[in-house]
Amino acid sequence: MRTEILTYLKTALASASIKCSQELPWEDSKDALYVKNMKTLYIDNGFTTQTVKIPVLPPSEDVMETITTVRGYFTVDAKSQPSGLEQAMSILASARDITTISVAGREYSYSTDIVGDTVLYTIEYRFVSIT
Amino acid sequence: MAYINAATSGNFARMLISVNDGSTASLADFLTTGSGTPVLHTVDAGVIDTPALQDITITNNANTFRWRQLDVLSEKVISTVSTNSIAGNLVVDPATFFGDDSGSLALDKGIFNLSNEKTKIDFLIALEGITQGDRVVYGSGYITNLAPAVSADSPVWVSPITIEVDGDFTVAILGATIS
């Protein structure tokens, strides 16, 4: 899922005020990359949860719901937010519907947090499949 | 006090369906003798081993006749004929639900066609599995009440199923051999 989202956002954000990096949001000298490099989106590895959607007999044939969650992070200056931020946020929301991922359900959300003089944006994509 | 565990590893409650051959249902219509200790029997070829069952209900509704007499303070009652049925819900598996119409066996026809063509069937409900010593209930009847449905909230096809039973249930405990 991360690969498909990265591929889409690298192209879609090419001329936007927020750029997309290929790197994971690792930490350099105790600071995450997205803190050091503002206005750059870093997509983390996805993680998966599997729950029983419909229990049946035998249990080995249970209908399962698999939710894959992919998060991304970027920061902007809290004192002077970049122009085009709204457009970038719209592009991030549109990544929910990329056609290279075939799933039963798609969700997108983001949250903000002011840390010092920066605004940290945390975006989250959730893809639901039934097996 | 014991209880019936319907979902143990490798052994679980099952609904087997076979086409009625004109005679009274018997264990040999569904199972062949298997192997092991205790013996794990085998579902016979052509028999539908209904997959993905959500629940099974066995109903034996004994009807009654009540009357009143002047010389007693309460109603008198006797039992009359019963109404028997099997009910359940299942997640639709296309292979067993629709069959492939390659023959006249239950597995060829599929559950939907057995109902649609009003074919009399034999059924066996294994309460906890088909191992020697397990209890089963079997009989004959007709499949009804199929209503496959799907929704955006539950994007897999699910259907109720009812078997209206013709006559009595037979209760048995599986032995080491099926004959």
XYZ file of C-alpha atoms in Angstrom, chain B residues 57-155:
99
model
C -31.334 -24.465 14.609
C -33.176 -27.775 14.954
C -36.884 -27.298 15.674
C -39.130 -30.062 16.894
C -42.407 -28.306 17.578
C -44.788 -30.840 19.089
C -48.330 -29.575 18.650
C -50.849 -30.080 21.422
C -54.570 -30.355 21.883
C -56.071 -28.845 25.006
C -59.504 -29.223 26.524
C -61.303 -28.450 29.775
C -63.378 -30.637 32.002
C -65.721 -29.718 34.784
C -64.110 -32.170 37.203
C -60.549 -30.731 37.041
C -59.250 -27.241 37.825
C -56.766 -27.010 34.931
C -56.706 -27.699 31.224
C -55.900 -31.205 30.012
C -53.462 -31.663 27.163
C -52.287 -34.373 24.811
C -49.506 -34.193 22.214
C -50.451 -34.408 18.560
C -48.342 -34.397 15.418
C -45.142 -32.348 15.406
C -43.862 -29.754 12.985
C -40.163 -30.266 12.370
C -37.651 -28.065 10.598
C -33.987 -27.139 10.334
C -32.998 -23.479 10.002
C -29.688 -21.738 9.499
C -27.757 -18.940 7.875
C -24.761 -19.332 5.610
C -22.237 -17.280 3.681
C -22.832 -18.172 0.031
C -20.164 -20.371 -1.525
C -20.925 -20.389 -5.264
C -19.745 -23.978 -5.827
C -22.064 -25.590 -3.266
C -24.863 -23.014 -3.566
C -25.281 -23.168 -7.340
C -23.521 -26.425 -8.284
C -22.285 -27.004 -11.813
C -25.306 -28.892 -13.167
C -23.029 -31.744 -14.251
C -25.271 -34.462 -12.848
C -28.116 -35.319 -10.517
C -26.243 -35.565 -7.205
C -26.714 -32.886 -4.553
C -23.243 -31.424 -5.141
C -23.951 -31.219 -8.889
C -27.253 -29.437 -8.369
C -26.300 -27.077 -5.586
C -28.507 -25.846 -2.736
C -30.322 -23.254 -4.856
C -31.349 -25.691 -7.587
C -32.428 -28.322 -5.055
C -34.854 -25.718 -3.684
C -35.833 -24.250 -7.032
C -36.597 -27.708 -8.512
C -38.398 -28.813 -5.330
C -36.161 -31.865 -5.012
C -36.697 -33.955 -1.893
C -33.450 -34.163 0.071
C -31.989 -36.088 2.961
C -30.174 -34.053 5.577
C -27.809 -34.860 8.413
C -26.925 -32.412 11.160
C -23.701 -33.354 12.925
C -23.937 -31.598 16.290
C -20.199 -31.727 16.969
C -18.605 -33.523 14.033
C -18.539 -36.850 12.210
C -16.208 -38.796 14.471
C -17.152 -42.069 16.115
C -19.206 -41.313 19.211
C -20.577 -37.981 17.916
C -24.308 -37.423 17.928
C -26.187 -36.709 14.685
C -29.761 -35.870 13.722
C -31.015 -36.804 10.268
C -34.136 -37.089 8.160
C -35.727 -36.000 4.885
C -37.410 -32.829 3.707
C -37.399 -29.896 1.318
C -35.143 -26.829 1.182
C -37.016 -23.519 1.448
C -36.581 -19.928 2.518
C -33.443 -19.206 0.494
C -32.923 -15.442 0.313
C -29.325 -14.552 -0.611
C -28.622 -10.911 0.129
C -25.692 -8.519 0.121
C -25.267 -4.976 1.381
C -22.630 -2.259 1.357
C -22.011 -2.879 5.076
C -21.611 -6.621 4.575
C -20.154 -7.164 1.086
